[in-house]
Tab-separated table of C-alpha atoms in Angstrom:
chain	number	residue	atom	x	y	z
A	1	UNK	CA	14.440	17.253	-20.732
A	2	UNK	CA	14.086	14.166	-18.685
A	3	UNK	CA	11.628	12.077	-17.270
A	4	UNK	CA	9.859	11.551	-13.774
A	5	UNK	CA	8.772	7.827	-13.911
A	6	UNK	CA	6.851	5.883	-11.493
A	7	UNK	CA	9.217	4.703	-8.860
A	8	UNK	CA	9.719	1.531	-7.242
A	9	UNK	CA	8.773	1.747	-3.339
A	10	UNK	CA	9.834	-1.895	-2.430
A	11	UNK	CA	11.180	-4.713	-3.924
A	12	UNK	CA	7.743	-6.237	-4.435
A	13	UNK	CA	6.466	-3.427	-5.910
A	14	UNK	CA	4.993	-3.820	-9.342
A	15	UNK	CA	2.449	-0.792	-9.998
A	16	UNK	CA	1.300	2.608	-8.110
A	17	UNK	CA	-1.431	4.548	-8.311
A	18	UNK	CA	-1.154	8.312	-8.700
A	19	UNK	CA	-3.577	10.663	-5.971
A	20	UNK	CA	-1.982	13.842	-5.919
A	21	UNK	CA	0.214	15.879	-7.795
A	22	UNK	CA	1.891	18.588	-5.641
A	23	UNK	CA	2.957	20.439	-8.555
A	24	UNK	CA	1.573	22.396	-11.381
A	25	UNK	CA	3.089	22.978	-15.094
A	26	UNK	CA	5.767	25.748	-14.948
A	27	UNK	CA	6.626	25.357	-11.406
A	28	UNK	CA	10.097	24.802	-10.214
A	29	UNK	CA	11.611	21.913	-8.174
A	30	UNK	CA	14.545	21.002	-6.271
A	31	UNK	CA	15.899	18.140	-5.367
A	32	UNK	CA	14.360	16.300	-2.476
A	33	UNK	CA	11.196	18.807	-3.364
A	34	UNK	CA	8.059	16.266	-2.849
A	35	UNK	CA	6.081	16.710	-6.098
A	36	UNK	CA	3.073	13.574	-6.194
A	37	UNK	CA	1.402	11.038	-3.779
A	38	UNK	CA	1.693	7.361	-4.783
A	39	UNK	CA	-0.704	4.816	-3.304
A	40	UNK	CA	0.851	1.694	-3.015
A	41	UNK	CA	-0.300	-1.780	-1.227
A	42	UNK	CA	1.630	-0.686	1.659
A	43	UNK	CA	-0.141	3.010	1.785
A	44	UNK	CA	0.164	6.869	0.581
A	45	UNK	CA	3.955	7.321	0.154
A	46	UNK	CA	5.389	11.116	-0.764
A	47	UNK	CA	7.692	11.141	-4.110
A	48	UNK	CA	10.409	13.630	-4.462
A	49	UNK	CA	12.500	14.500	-6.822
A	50	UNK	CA	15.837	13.780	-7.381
A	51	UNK	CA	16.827	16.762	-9.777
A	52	UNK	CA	16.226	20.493	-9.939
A	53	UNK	CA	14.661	21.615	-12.683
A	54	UNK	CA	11.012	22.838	-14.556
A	55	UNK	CA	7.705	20.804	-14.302
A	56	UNK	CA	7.332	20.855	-18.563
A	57	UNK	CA	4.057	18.877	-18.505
A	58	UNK	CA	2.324	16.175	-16.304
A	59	UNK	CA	1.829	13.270	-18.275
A	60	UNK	CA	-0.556	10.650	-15.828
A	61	UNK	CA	-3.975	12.312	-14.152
A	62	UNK	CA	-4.656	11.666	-10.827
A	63	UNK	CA	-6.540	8.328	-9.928
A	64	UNK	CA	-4.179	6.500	-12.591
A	65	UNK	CA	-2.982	3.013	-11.685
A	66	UNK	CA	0.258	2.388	-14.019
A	67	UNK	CA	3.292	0.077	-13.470
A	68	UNK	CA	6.568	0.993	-11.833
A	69	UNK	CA	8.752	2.909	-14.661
A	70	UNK	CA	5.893	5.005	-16.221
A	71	UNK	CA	6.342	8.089	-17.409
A	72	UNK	CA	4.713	10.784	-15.070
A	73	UNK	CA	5.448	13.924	-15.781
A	74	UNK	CA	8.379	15.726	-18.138
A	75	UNK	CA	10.934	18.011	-16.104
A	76	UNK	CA	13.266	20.350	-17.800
A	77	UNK	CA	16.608	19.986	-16.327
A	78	UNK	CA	18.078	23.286	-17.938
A	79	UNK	CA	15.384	25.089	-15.834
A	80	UNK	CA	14.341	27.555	-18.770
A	81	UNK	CA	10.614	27.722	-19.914
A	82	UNK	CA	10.167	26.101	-23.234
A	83	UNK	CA	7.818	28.031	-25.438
A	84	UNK	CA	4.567	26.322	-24.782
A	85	UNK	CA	5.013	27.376	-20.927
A	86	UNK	CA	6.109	30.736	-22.105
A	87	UNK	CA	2.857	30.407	-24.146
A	88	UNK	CA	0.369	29.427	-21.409
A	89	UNK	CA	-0.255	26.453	-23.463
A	90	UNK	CA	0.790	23.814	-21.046
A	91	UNK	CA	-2.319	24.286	-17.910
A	92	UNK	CA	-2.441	22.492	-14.445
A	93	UNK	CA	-5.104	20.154	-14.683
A	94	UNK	CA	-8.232	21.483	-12.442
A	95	UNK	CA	-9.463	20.876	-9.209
A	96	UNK	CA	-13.307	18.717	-10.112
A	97	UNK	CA	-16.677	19.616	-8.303
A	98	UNK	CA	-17.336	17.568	-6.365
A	99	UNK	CA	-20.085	14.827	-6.285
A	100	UNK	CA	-22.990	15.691	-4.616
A	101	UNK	CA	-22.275	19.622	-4.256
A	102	UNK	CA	-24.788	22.634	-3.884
A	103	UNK	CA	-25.422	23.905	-7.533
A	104	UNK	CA	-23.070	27.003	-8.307
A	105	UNK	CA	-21.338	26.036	-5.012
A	106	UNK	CA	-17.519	24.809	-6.021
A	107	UNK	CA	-15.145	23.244	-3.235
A	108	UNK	CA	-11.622	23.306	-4.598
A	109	UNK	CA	-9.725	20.264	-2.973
A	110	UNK	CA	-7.126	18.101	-4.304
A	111	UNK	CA	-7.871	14.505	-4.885
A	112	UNK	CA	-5.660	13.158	-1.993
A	113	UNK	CA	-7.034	16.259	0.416
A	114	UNK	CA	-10.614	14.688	-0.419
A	115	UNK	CA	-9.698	11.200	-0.043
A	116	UNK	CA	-8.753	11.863	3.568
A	117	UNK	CA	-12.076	14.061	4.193
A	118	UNK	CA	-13.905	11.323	3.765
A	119	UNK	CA	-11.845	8.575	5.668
A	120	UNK	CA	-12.220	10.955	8.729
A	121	UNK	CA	-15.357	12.235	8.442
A	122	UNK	CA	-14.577	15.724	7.669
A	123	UNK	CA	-17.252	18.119	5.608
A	124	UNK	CA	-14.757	19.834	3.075
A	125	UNK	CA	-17.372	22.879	3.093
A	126	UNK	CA	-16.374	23.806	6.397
A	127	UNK	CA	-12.614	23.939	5.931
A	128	UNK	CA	-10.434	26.888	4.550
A	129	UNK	CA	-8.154	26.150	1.681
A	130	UNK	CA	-4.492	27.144	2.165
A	131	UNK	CA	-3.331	25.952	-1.119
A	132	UNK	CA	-3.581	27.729	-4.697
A	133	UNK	CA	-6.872	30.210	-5.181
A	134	UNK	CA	-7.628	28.621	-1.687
A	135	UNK	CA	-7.896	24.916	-2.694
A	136	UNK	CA	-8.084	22.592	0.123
A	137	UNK	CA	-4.688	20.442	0.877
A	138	UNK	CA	-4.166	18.111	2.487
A	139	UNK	CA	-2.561	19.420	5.517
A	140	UNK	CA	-6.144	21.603	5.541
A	141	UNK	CA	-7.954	18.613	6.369
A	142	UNK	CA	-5.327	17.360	8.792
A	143	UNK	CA	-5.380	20.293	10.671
A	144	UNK	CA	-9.673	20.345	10.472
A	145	UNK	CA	-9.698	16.753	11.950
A	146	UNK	CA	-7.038	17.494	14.714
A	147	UNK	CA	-9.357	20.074	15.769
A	148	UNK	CA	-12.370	18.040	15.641
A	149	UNK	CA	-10.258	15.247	17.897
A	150	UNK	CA	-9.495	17.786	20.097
A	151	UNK	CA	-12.796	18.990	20.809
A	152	UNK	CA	-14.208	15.423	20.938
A	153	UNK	CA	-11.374	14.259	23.673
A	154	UNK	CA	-12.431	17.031	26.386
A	155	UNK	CA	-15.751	14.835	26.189
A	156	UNK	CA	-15.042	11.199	25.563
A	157	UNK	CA	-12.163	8.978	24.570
A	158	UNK	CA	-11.536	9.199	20.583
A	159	UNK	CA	-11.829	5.292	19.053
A	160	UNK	CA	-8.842	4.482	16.452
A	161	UNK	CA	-9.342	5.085	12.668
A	162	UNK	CA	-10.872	2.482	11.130
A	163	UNK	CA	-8.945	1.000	8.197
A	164	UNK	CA	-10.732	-1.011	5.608
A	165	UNK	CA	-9.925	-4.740	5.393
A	166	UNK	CA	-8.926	-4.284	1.858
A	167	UNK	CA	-5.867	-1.991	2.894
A	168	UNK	CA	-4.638	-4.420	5.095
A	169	UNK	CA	-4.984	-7.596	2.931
A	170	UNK	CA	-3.324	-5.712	0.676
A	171	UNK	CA	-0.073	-4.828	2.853
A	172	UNK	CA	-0.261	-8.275	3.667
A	173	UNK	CA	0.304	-9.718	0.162
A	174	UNK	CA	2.728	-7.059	0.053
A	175	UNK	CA	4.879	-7.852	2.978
A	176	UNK	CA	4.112	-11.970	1.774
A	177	UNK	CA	5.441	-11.588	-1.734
A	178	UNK	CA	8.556	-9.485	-0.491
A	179	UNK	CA	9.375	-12.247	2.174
A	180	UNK	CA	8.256	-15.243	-0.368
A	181	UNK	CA	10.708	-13.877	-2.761
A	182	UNK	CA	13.588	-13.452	0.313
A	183	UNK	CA	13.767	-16.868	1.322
A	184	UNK	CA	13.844	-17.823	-2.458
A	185	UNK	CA	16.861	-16.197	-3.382
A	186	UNK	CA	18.790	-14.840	-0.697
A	187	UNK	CA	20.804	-18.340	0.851
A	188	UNK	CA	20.061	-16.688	4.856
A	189	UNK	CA	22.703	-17.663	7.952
A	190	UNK	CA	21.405	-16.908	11.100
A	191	UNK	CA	23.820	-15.598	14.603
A	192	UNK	CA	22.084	-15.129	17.847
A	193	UNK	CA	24.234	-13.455	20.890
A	194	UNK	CA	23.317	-12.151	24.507
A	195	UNK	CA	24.468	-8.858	25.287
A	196	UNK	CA	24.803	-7.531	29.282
A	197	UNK	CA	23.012	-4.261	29.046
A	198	UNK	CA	23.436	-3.057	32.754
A	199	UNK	CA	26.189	-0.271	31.617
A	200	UNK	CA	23.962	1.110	28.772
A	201	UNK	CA	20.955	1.005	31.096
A	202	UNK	CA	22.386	2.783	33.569
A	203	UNK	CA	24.007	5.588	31.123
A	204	UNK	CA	20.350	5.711	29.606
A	205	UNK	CA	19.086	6.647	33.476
A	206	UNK	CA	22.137	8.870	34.485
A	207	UNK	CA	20.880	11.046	31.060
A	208	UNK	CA	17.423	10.641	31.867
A	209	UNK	CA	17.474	12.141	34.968
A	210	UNK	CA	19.236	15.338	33.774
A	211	UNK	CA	16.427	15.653	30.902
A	212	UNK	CA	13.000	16.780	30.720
A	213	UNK	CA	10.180	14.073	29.987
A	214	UNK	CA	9.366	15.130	25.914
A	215	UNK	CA	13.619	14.994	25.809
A	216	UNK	CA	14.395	11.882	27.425
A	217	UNK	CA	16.233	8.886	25.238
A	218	UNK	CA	14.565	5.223	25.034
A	219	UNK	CA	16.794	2.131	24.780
A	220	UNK	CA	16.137	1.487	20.815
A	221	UNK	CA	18.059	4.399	19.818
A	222	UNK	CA	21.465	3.111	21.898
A	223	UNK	CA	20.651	0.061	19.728
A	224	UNK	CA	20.355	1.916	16.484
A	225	UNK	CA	23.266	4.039	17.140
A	226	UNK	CA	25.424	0.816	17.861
A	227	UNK	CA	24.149	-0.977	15.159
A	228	UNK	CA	25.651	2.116	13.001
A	229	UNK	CA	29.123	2.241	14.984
A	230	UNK	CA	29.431	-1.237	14.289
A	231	UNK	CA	28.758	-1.314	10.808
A	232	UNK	CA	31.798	1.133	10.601
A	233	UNK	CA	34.020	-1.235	11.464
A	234	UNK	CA	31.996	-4.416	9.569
A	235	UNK	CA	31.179	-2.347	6.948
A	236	UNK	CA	29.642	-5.236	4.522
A	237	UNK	CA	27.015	-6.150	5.982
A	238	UNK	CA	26.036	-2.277	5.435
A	239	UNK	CA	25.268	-3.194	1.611
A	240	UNK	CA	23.024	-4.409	-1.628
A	241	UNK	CA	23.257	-7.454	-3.618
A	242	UNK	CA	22.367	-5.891	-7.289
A	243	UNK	CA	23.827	-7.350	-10.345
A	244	UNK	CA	25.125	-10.335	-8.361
A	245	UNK	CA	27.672	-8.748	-7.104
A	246	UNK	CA	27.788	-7.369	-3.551
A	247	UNK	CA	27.534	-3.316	-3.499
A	248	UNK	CA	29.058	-1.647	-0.329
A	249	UNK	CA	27.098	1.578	0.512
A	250	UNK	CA	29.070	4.875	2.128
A	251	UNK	CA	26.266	6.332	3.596
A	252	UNK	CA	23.811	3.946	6.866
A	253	UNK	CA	20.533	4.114	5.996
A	254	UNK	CA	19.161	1.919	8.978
A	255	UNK	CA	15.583	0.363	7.652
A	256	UNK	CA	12.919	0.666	11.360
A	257	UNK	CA	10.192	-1.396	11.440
A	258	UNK	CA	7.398	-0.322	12.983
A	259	UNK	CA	3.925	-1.570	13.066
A	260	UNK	CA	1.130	0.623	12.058
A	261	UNK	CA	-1.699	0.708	14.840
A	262	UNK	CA	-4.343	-0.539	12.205
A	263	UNK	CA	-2.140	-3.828	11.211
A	264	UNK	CA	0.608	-4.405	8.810
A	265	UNK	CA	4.090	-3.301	9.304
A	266	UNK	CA	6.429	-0.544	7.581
A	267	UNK	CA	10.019	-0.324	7.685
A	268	UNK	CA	10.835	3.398	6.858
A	269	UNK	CA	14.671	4.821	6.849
A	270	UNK	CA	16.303	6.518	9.234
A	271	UNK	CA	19.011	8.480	7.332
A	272	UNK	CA	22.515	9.030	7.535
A	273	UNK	CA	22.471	6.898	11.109
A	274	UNK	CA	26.123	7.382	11.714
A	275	UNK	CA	26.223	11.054	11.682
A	276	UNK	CA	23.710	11.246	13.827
A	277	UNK	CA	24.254	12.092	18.207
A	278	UNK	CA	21.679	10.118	19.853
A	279	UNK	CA	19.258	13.212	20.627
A	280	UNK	CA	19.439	13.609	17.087
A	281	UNK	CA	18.500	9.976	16.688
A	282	UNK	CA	15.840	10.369	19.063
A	283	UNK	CA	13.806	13.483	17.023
A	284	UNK	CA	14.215	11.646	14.302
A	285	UNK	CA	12.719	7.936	15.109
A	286	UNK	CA	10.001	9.867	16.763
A	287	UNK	CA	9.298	11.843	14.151
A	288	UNK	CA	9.293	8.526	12.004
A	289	UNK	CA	6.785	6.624	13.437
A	290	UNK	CA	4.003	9.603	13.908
A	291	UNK	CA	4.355	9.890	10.414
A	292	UNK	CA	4.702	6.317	9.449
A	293	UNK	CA	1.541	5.696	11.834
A	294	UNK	CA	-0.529	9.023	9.796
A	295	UNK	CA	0.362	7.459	6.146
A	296	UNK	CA	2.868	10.692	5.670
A	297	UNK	CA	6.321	8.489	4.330
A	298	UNK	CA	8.457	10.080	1.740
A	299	UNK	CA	9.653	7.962	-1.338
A	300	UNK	CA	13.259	7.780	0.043
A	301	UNK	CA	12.507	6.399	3.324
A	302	UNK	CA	10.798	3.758	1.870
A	303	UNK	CA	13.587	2.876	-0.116
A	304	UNK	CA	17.059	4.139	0.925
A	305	UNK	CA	17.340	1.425	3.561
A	306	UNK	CA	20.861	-0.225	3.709
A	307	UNK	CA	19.998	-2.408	6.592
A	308	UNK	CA	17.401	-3.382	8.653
A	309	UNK	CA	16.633	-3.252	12.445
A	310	UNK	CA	13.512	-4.536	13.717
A	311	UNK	CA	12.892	-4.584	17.359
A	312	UNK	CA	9.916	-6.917	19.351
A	313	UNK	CA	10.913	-6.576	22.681
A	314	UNK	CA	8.139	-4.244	23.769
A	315	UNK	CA	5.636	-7.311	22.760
A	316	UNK	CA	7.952	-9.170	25.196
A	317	UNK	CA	9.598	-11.475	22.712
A	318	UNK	CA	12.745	-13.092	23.901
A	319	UNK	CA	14.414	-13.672	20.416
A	320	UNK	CA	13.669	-12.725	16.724
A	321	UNK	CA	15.312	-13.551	13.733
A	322	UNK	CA	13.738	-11.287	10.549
A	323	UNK	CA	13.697	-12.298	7.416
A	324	UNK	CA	16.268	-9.896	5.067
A	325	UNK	CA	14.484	-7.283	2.529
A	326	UNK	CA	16.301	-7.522	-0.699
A	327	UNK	CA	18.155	-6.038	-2.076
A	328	UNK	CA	19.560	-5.410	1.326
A	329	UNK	CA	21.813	-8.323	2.581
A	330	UNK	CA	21.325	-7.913	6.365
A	331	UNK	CA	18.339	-7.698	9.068
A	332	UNK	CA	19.513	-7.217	12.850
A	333	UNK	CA	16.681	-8.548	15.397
A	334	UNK	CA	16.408	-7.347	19.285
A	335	UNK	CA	14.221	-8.959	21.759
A	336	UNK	CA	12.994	-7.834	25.220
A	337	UNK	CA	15.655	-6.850	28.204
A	338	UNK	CA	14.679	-9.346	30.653
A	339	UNK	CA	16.924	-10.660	33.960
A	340	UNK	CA	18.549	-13.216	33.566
A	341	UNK	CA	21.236	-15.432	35.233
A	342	UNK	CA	24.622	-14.038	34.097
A	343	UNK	CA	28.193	-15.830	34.877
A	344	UNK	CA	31.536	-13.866	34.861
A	345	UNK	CA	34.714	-14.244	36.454
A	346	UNK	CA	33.505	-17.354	38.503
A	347	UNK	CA	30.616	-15.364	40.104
A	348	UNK	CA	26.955	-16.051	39.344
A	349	UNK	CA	24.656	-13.257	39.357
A	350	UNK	CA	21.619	-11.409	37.525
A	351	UNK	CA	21.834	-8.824	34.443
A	352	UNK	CA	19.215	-7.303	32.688
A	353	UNK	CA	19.920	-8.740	29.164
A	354	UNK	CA	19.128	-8.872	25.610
A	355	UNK	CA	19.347	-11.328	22.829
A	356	UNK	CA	20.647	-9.998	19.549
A	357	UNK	CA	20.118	-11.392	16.458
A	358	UNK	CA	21.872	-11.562	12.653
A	359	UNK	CA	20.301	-12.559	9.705
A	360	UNK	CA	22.334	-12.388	6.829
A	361	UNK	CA	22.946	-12.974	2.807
A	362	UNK	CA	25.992	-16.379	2.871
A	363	UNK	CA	26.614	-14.558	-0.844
A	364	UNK	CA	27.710	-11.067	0.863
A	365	UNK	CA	29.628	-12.403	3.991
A	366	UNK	CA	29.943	-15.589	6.455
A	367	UNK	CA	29.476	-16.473	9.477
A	368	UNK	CA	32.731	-15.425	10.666
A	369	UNK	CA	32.031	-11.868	9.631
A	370	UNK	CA	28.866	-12.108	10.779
A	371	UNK	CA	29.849	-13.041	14.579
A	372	UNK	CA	32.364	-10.105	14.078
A	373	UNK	CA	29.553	-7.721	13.957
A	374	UNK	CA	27.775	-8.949	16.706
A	375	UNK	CA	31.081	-8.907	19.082
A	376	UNK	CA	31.814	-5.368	17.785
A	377	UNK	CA	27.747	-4.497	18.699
A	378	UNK	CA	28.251	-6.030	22.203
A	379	UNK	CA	31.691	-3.946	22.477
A	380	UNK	CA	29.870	-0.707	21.394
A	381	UNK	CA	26.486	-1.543	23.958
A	382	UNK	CA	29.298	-1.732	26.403
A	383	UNK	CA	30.348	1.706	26.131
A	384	UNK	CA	27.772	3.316	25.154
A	385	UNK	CA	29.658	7.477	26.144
A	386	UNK	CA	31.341	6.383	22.907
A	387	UNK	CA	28.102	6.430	20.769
């Protein structure tokens, strides 16, 4: 038997709230198997599991704030039923009434597939359950309110979801108390480079015009992919600082911020970076930021990350230099691609280029290692067929 305990989604992470359980007693799991929703102050996050096994009992209802490490529910790793399940003594919790319906008229809805009714508007009587003795999920109510959008846009423009200011005073003590406690205790050195990005610009077109629109490759993911082939050969800035000591990690995990249309700012992984071709890398940072931007991030992006990337250069800023999200021990910044006057070999001329940037942990590397990176970065942006 072991336990499923209330995970930590961030370094500044201190307590979750439970919404949803995606589970029921006597079900089976795998690993990577999403089994609850956790609110946290930075949103909904989805929390697998890392073990196959037997859901044995769920110990925390649904609407239950408790603090990181809590007990939530009792899996049994040998997979067999125990008695009690055998037994039918162990039963799901139920789906409530609820408030305000027509006497003798039940809608059966889980907690988190309510919660979202009511942020969009949606009337829970008319949608059609898909989940267990047709209960409402919340992929229902997703699919009711794209509907609803999509018969309100061959009218009129659709407004933005409002977000309460609540939710985003809470992301940003979130993001405050993770960057507070950064420039506390990680001792930061900071590298800034140029890089000529005519060769990778015009690779990026020469694809481009062999590709249809939806399939067609932005500049950030020659950046991420480069950012991965050079932490092959600089490999410790791809790392933690835990037990302080500095722990190298196999596997790049490259941390994305992106910025959530109603304010605040994720950084979700992109896994496995470095196995990745760039079309690959393309589906999948896509894919990341719908579901960043629709509150639908799973436990292990939000904390897998090895490294960080963040990118401002479509706000047109010429040069940023992040602060590093422990315990990572590295954040890589990108401005905008902008013209510039560029000198080589005695002639003066004009390049579309960027400004790269290194922050990174003086008890994990130097500055010589450091300025490796960034040469090996330029060297990769350089010849970019090799990505």
């Amino acid at each position: 038997m072991s336990e499923f305990c209330m995970p930590s989604l961030g370094a500044d992470m201190e307590a979750g709230t439970l919404v949803e359980w995606m589970v029921q007693p006597g079900d089976r799991v795998k690993r990577g198997d999403i089994i609850a929703a956790v609110e946290t102050e930075k949103g909904i996050i989805e929390v697998e599991v890392f073990e196959d096994g037997l859901i044995e009992r769920l110990v925390v209802e649904p609407g239950a704030e408790v603090p990181v490490g809590t007990i939530l529910a009792m899996i049994n790793s040998d997979g067999m039923p125990t008695p009690a399940l055998e037994a039918g003594q162990l039963q799901a919790r139920p789906l409530s009434e609820p408030a305000g319906a027509a006497p003798g008229h039940r809608v059966r809805a889980s907690p988190l597939a309510r919660r979202l009714a009511a942020q969009l508007g949606i009337d829970l009587n008319t949608i059609e359950g898909t989940g267990p003795h047709g209960a409402i999920e919340r992929t229902d109510v997703e699919r009711a309110a794209a509907h609803t959008q999509a018969e309100a846009a061959a009218t009129q423009p659709l407004a933005p979801q409002p977000v309460s200011a609540d939710v985003q005073a809470g992301m940003r003590r979130a993001i405050a108390a993770a960057m507070s406690r950064s420039n506390r205790e990680i001792p930061h050195y900071y590298l800034e480079t140029r890089i000529d990005m005519s060769c990778a610009l015009r690779w990026l077109e020469a694809q481009n015009q062999q590709r249809s629109i939806k399939d067609r490759l932005l500049p950030p993911v020659l950046l991420l992919k480069a950012v991965a082939c050079a932490l092959g050969d600089v490999p410790e800035l791809n790392a933690y600082w835990l037990d302080d000591r500095h722990q190298l990690q196999d596997a790049i995990h490259i941390g994305f911020a992106i910025a959530l249309r109603q304010g605040g700012l994720v950084t979700p992984a992109l896994h496995d970076v470095h196995l990745k071709d760039v079309d690959e890398l393309m589906a999948m940072m896509r894919d990341l930021i719908m579901r960043a931007r629709a509150g639908r991030l799973r436990s292990s992006e939000m904390t897998d990350a090895t490294i960080t990337v963040t990118n401002l250069g479509d706000l047109g800023v010429e040069t940023v230099f992040g602060v590093i999200y422990p315990p990572q021990v590295a954040i890589i910044g990108f401005g905008k691609i902008m013209e510039q006057p560029w000198a080589e070999q005695g002639m003066l001329g004009v390049r579309p280029v960027l400004t790269a940037t290194l922050a990174a942990d003086h008890r994990a590397t130097d500055g010589r290692r450091g300025a490796q990176f960034l040469e090996v970065l330029n060297h990769y942006l350089q010849e970019v067929e090799r990505l």
